[in-house]
Every structure is written in structure tokens, then in C-alpha cells.
Tab-separated table of C-alpha atoms in Angstrom:
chain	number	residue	atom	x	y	z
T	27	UNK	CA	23.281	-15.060	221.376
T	28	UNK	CA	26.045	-16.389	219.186
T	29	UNK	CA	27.793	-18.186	222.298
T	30	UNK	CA	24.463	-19.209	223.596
T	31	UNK	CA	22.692	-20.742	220.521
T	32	UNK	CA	25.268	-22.045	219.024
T	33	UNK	CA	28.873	-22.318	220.478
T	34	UNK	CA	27.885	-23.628	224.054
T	35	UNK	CA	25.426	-26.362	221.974
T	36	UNK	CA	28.420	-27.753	219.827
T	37	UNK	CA	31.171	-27.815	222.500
T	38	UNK	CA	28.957	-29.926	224.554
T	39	UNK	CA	28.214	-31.783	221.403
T	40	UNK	CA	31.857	-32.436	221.125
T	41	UNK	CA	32.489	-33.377	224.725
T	42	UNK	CA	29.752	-36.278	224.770
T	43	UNK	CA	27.617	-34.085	227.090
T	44	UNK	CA	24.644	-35.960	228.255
T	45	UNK	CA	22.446	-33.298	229.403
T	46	UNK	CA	22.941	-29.134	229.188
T	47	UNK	CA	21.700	-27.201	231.681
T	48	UNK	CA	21.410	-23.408	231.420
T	49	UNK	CA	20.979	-22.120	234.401
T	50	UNK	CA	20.261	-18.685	234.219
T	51	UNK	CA	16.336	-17.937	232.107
T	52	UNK	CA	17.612	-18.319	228.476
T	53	UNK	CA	18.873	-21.188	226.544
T	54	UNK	CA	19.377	-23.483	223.254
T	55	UNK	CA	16.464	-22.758	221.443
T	56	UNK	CA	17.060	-26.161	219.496
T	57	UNK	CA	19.309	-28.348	221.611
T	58	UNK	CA	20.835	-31.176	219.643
T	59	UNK	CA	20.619	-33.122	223.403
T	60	UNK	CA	18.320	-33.234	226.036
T	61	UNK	CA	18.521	-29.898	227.813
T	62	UNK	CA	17.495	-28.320	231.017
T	63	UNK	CA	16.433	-25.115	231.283
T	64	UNK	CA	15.827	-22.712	234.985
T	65	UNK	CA	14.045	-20.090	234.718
T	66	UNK	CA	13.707	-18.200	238.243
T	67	UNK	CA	11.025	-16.073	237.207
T	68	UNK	CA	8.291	-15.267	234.192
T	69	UNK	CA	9.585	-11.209	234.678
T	70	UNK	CA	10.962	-11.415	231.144
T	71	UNK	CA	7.541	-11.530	229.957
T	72	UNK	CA	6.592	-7.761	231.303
T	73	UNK	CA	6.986	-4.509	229.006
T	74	UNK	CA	10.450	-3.296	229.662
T	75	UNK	CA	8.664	0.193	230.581
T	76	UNK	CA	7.186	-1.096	233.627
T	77	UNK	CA	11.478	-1.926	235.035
T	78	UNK	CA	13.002	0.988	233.463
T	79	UNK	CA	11.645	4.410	232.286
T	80	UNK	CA	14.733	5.303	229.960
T	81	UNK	CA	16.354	1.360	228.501
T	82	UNK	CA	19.578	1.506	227.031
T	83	UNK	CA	19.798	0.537	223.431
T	84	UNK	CA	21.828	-2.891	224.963
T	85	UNK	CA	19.115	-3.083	227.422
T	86	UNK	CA	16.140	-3.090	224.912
T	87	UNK	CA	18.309	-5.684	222.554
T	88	UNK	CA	18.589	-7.606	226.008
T	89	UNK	CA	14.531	-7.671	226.729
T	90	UNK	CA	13.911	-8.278	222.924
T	91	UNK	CA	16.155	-11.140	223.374
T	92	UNK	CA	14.955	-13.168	226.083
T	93	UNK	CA	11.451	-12.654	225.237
T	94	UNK	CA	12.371	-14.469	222.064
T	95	UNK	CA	14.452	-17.148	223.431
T	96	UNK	CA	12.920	-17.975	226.937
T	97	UNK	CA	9.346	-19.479	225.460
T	98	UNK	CA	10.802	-21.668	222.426
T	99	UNK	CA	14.177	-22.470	225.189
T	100	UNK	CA	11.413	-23.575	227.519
T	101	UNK	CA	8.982	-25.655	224.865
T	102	UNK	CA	12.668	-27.167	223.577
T	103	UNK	CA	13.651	-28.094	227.359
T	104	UNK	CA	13.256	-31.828	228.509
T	105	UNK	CA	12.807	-30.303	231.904
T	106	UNK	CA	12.418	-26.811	233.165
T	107	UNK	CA	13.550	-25.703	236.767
T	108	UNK	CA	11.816	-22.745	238.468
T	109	UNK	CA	12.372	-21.629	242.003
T	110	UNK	CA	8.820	-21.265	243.524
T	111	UNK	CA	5.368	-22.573	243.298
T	112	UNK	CA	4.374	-18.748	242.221
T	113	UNK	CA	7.010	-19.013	239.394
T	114	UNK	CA	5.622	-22.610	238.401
T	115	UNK	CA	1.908	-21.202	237.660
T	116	UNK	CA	2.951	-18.848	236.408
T	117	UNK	CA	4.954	-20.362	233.773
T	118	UNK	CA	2.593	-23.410	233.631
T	119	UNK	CA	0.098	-20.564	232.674
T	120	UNK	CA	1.890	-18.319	230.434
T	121	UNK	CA	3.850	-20.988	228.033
T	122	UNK	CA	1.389	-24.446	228.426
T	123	UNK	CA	4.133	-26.008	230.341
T	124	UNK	CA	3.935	-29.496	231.824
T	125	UNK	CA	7.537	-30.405	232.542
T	126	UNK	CA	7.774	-27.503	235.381
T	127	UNK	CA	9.560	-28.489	238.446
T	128	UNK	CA	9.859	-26.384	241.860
T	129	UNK	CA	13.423	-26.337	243.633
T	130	UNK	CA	13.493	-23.376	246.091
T	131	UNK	CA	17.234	-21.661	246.397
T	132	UNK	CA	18.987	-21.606	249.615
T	133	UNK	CA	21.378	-19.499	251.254
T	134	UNK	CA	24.318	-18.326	250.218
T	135	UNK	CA	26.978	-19.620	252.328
T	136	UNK	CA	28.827	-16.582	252.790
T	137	UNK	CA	25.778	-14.779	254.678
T	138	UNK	CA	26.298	-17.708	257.199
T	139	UNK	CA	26.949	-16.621	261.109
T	140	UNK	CA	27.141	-13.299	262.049
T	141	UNK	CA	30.406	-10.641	262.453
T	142	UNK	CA	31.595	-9.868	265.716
T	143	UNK	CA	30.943	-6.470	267.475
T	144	UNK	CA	33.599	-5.238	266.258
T	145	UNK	CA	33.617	-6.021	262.840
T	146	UNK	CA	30.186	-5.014	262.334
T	147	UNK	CA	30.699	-2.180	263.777
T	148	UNK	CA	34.001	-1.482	261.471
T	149	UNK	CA	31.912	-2.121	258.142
T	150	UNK	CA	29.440	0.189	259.004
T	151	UNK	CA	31.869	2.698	259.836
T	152	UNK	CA	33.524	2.407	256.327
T	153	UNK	CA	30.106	2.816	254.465
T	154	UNK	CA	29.266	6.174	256.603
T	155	UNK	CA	26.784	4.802	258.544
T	156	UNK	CA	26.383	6.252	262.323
T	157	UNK	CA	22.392	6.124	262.888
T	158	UNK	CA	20.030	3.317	262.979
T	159	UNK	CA	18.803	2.705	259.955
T	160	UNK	CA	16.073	0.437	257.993
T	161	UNK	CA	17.682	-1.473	255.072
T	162	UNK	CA	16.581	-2.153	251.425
T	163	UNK	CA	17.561	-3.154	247.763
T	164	UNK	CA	16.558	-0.493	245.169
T	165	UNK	CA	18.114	-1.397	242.175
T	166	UNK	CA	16.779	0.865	238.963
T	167	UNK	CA	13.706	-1.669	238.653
T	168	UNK	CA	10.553	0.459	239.314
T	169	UNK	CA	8.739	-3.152	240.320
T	170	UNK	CA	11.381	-2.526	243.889
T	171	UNK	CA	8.256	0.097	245.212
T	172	UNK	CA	11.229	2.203	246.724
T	173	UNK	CA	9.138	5.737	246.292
T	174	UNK	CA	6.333	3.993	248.705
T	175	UNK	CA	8.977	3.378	250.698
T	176	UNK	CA	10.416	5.926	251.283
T	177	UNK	CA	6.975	7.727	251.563
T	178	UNK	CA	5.725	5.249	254.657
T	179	UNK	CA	9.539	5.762	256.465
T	180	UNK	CA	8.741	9.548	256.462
T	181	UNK	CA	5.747	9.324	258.551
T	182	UNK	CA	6.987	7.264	261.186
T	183	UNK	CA	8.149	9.623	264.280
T	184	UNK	CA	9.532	6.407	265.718
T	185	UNK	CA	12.086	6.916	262.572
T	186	UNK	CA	12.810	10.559	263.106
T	187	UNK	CA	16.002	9.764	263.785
T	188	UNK	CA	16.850	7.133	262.013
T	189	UNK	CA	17.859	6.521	258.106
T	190	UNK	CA	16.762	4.745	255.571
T	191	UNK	CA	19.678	3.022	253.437
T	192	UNK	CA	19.399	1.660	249.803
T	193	UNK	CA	21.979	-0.609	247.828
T	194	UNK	CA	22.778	-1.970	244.707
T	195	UNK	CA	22.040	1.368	242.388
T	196	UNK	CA	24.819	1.752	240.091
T	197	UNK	CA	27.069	5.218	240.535
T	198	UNK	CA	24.843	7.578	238.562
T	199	UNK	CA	21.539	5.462	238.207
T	200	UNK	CA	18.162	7.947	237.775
T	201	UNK	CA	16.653	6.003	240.144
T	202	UNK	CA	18.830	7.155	242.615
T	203	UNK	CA	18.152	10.652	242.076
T	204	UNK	CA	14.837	10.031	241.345
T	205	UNK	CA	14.373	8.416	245.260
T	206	UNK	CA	16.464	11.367	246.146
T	207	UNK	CA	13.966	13.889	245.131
T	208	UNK	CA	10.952	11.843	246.721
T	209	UNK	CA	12.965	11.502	250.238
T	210	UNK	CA	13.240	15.913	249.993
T	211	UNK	CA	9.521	15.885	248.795
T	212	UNK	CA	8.792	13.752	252.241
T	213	UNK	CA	11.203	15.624	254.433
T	214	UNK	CA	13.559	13.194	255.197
T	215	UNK	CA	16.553	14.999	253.084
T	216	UNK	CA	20.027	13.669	254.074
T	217	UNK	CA	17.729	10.438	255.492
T	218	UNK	CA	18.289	8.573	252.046
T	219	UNK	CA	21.328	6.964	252.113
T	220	UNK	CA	22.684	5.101	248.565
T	221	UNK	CA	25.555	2.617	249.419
T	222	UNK	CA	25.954	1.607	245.981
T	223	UNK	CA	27.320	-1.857	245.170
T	224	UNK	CA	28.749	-3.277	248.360
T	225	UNK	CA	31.246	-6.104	249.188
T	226	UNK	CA	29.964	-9.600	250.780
T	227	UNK	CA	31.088	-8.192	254.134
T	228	UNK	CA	29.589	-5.156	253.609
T	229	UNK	CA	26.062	-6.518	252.702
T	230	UNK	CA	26.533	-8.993	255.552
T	231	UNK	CA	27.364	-6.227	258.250
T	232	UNK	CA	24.205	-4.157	256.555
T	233	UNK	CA	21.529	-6.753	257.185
T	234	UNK	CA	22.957	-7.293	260.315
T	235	UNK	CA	22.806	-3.759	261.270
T	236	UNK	CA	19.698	-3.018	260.504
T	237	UNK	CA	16.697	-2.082	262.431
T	238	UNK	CA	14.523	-3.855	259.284
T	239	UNK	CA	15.085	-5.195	256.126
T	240	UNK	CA	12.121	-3.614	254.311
T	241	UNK	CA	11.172	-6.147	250.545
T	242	UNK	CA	8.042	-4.184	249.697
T	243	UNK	CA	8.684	-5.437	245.930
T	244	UNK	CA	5.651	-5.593	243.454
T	245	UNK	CA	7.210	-8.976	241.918
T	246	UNK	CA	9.934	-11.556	242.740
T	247	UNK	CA	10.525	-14.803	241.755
T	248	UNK	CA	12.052	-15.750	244.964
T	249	UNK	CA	12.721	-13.224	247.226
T	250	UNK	CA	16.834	-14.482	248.061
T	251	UNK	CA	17.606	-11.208	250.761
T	252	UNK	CA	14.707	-12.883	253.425
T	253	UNK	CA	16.880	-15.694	253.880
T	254	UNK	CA	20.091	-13.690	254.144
T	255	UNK	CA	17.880	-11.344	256.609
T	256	UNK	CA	16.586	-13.850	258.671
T	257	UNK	CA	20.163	-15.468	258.710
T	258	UNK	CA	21.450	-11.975	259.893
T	259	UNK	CA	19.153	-12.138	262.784
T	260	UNK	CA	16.850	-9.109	261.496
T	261	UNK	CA	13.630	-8.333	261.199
T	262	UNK	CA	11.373	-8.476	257.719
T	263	UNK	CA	9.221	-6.698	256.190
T	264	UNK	CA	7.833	-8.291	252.793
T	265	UNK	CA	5.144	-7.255	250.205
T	266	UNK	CA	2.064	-9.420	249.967
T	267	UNK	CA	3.252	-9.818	246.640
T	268	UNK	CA	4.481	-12.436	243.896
T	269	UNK	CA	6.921	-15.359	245.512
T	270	UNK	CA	7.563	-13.198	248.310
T	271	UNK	CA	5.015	-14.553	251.031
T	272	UNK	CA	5.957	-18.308	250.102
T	273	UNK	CA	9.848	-17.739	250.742
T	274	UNK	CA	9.240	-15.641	253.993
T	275	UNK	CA	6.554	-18.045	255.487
T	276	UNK	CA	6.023	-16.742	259.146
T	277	UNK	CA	8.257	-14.834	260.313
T	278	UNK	CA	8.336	-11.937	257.946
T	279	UNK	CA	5.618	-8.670	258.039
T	280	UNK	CA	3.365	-8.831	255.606
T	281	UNK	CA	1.890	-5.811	253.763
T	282	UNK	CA	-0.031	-4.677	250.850
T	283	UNK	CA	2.932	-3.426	248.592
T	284	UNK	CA	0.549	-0.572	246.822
T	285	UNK	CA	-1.109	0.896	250.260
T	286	UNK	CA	2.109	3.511	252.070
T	287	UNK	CA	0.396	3.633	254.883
T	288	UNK	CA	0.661	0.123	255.718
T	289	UNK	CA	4.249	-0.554	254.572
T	290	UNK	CA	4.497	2.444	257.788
T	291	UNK	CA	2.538	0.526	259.916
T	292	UNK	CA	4.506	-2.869	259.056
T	293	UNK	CA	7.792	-1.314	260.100
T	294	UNK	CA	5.713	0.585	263.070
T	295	UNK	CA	4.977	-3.125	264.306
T	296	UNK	CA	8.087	-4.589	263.528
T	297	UNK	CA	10.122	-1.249	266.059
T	298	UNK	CA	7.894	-2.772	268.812
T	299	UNK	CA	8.697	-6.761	268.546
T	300	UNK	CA	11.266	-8.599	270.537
T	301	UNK	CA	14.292	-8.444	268.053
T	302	UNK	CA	15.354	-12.561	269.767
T	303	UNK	CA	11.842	-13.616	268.936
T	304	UNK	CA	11.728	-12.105	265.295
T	305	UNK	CA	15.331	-13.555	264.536
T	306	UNK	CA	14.058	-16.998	265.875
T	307	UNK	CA	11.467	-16.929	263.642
T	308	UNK	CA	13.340	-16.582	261.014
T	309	UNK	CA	15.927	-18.919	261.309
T	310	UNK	CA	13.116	-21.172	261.768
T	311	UNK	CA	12.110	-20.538	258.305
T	312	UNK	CA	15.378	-20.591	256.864
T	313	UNK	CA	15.862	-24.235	258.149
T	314	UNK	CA	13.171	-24.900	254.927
T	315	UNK	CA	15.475	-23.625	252.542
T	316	UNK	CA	18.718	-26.218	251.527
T	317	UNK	CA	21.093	-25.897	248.753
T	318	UNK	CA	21.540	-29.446	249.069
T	319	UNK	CA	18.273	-30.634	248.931
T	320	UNK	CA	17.703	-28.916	245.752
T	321	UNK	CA	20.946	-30.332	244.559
T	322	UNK	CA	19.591	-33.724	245.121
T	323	UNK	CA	16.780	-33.057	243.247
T	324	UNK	CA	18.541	-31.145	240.193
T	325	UNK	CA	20.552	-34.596	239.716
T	326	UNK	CA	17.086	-36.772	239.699
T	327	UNK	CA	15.993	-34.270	236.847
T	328	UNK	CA	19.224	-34.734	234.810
T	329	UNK	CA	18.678	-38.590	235.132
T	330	UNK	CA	15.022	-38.019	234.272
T	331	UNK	CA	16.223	-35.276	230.886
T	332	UNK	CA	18.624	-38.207	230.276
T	333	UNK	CA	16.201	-41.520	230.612
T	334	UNK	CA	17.876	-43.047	232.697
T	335	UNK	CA	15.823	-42.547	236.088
T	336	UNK	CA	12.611	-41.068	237.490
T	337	UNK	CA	12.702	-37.312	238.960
């Protein structure tokens, strides 16, 4: 807070900055120049119960935090940045915001082309991974719907044989024990698979991997892993839910996030399609998506914060 409020505001001051731009949901709550703030998302605004069941001490001083910063940052912002129309209305809604503008993210370079054979098939090998396998991101945040999806992979016989693998939950997480104990309640023990945090490659050989890359998320700002799927070549499966259906346009599966059994008939469906087709699709929709565009567009808003030019 001390960095953010009031060392990054004076060096700027110092070094004849024009415009500041905090790029990452809290800012200057009162800039001494025109400021810019991006906010990807309005999930600050949720109790913290709904993400985690047992916060930290540093994670509740976190929440507390931004919930305190991100409205008057926003109000005190000569432009704000969010990364979907979803995101937009719903800060339009939430704060009386006027000076909202939409610039979609792109893909990360590094989930460009796709590994050999034999690279992929050397990745996978170092993360333990043998079977096919559906992919998704679980992370600790209960708003990820892992439990339902873990639930709908269990009843597929299509699956029998297959796992399902989870990354990003940090060595020791509950939530990793907690999807643990709902994969043995569904009878897919030893099915559950937790990579942990993985390396670029890594992720990059996982998507590409992968039977699916399953998003049944309750919320999302954006929804970033559709483009690095469809990049990969695989298959999506998406929740009905939040940002998620504008960033995967038409060539994800759509599905009601809250109903199991059809998140299992979504992935069902997605077994049966022609794998060339799906990945067509998708690169399709990924041609929407350009970090360059949206860098165009973040300069017209830094002229516009400035006064010196239209956005």
C-alpha cells in the first residue's frame, strides 16, 4: 500500500510522467496526474468466503485492501481499462462508471505453435502422465467448480480409462485434498491427478495433450486458457458463465456450470467431434484476439488521459 499510494505516485512525479498506468486492479487512490487504471475483473467485489473457505490473515488484509482501493482508484482514474464487455457492465454497474473502455487480452506468445512429437511426449513423461487425460485449472478458488467436475468426469464410461489432471494448486493447498476426497467419493481414486505449478513448456505440452480442456468456472473476467487451448489445437469446454462465452465465441462447448450432468454430457460431445475441425474452430476464434490491437488502443487512451488526442 505504501509503494502503491504513495512511492510509485511521487517517483513518477519526479520523472515528468505524463500519464500512470496501473495495470493490475488497484491503484493511486489520489493521483497527482492523470492516471489509468485496468481492472480485469469486478471479483474483488465478492465476500472472500465465496474464493476461500479458510483466508490467511495476509489474504484477508489483501481482500480488505482492494475493496478499499479499487472503487475510489477507479472514480480517481481519467480512464479505466477492463478486458471484456461482461467486465465493462459490470463495473459500469457496480461503481457509476462512464470512462470504461473494453480491450480484450491476447495470447501469450509463448503458447504459440505446438511441440514436436517428441517433445510433447517428453514433458508429459516428466509430469507422470501415461493415460489420456482431460485438463483443467483448479487453483484454491471455489468459483473454479472443480468438485462438479470431477463429479460429471466420473460418470462418463467413455473416461474409464482416462484421468482427469488439475494445475496450479500450491504444494499443500486444501483444495487439493479437498478434490481428492470428492474424486474417492466418485470412484475415480488415483484418476485425480495435481501437477502443481508447472513450467511454460509444461503447461504448453498439457493443453496440447489433452483430450479437453474443461473451464467450467462460475466467474472470469476473461477466460485467458481458451485462447492458449484453442492455440494448442484442443478441444473446449467452457461454463455458460461470466466473460467466458464472449472470449470462447464458437468453437468452445458450452454448459450450464451448476448442472454435473451436463458438464458430462459437454465432454461426452466433445470425445465424439473431429479433433481437426474443433482445433480449426478455434484458431478461428483466436484470430479475434491481438495483443497489438489492444496496444494500439491502450496508446489512444493515454493520449486521451493526457488531452492530447481522442481514444
Amino acid at each position: 500500500a505504501w509503494i502503491e499510494q504513495v512511492l510509485i505516485p511521487r517517483e513518477a512525479q519526479r520523472r515528468g510522467v505524463q500519464v500512470l498506468h496501473f495495470p493490475d486492479n488497484t491503484g493511486c487512490i489520489r493521483p497527482t496526474m492523470p492516471m489509468v487504471l485496468t481492472l480485469h475483473d469486478s471479483m474483488w467485489r465478492r465476500p472472500l468466503k465465496e474464493a476461500l473457505s479458510h483466508p490467511t490473515l495476509r489474504q484477508r488484509i489483501q481482500d480488505a485492501y482492494r475493496k478499499w482501493v479499487c472503487p475510489r482508484a477507479a472514480r480517481a482514474a481519467a480512464a479505466v481499462i477492463t478486458v471484456s464487455e461482461f467486465s465493462a457492465q459490470e463495473l459500469k454497474s457496480a461503481l457509476s462508471l462512464k470512462n470504461v473502455w473494453v480491450l480484450p487480452e491476447g495470447l501469450d506468445p509463448r503458447f504459440e505453435g505446438r511441440l514436436s512429437p517428441a517433445r510433447l511426449r517428453a514433458e508429459l513423461r516428466g509430469l507422470g502422465l501415461s493415460r489420456p487425460y482431460v485438463l483443467c485449472a483448479g487453483a484454491a478458488d471455489a468459483r473454479k467448480n472443480i468438485e462438479r467436475l470431477i463429479r460429471a468426469f466420473a460418470s462418463i464410461r467413455a473416461l474409464d480409462q482416462a484421468d482427469l489432471v488439475v494445475t496450479s494448486l500450491a504444494p499443500g493447498e486444501k483444495a487439493g485434498a479437498l478434490y481428492l476426497e470428492t474424486a474417492a467419493r466418485a470412484g475415480m481414486a488415483g484418476r485425480l491427478r495435481n501437477t502443481g505449478y508447472v513450467t511454460d513448456p509444461q503447461m504448453k505440452a498439457l493443453y496440447q495433450g489433452a483430450l479437453i480442456y474443461a473451464f467450467p468456472s462460475l466467474w472470469e473476467g476473461f477466460g485467458l486458457p481458451i485462447l492458449e487451448a484453442y492455440a494448442s489445437g484442443t478441444p473446449v469446454l467452457a461454463a455458460r458463465a461470466g466473460a467466458l462465452p464472449e472470449t470462447a465465441g464458437q468453437a468452445a462447448w458450452l454448459v450450464d456450470p451448476l448442472d454435473e450432468r451436463d458438464i458430462a454430457s459437454g465432454l461426452s460431445a466433445l470425445l465424439k467431434r473431429d479433433r481437426k475441425r474443433e482445433a480449426a474452430k478455434g484458431l478461428k476464434e483466436l484470430a479475434r484476439f491481438s495483443w497489438d490491437r489492444t496496444a494500439a488502443k491502450t496508446l489512444k487512451i493515454y493520449a486521451r488521459a493526457a488531452g492530447s488526442g481522442p481514444a
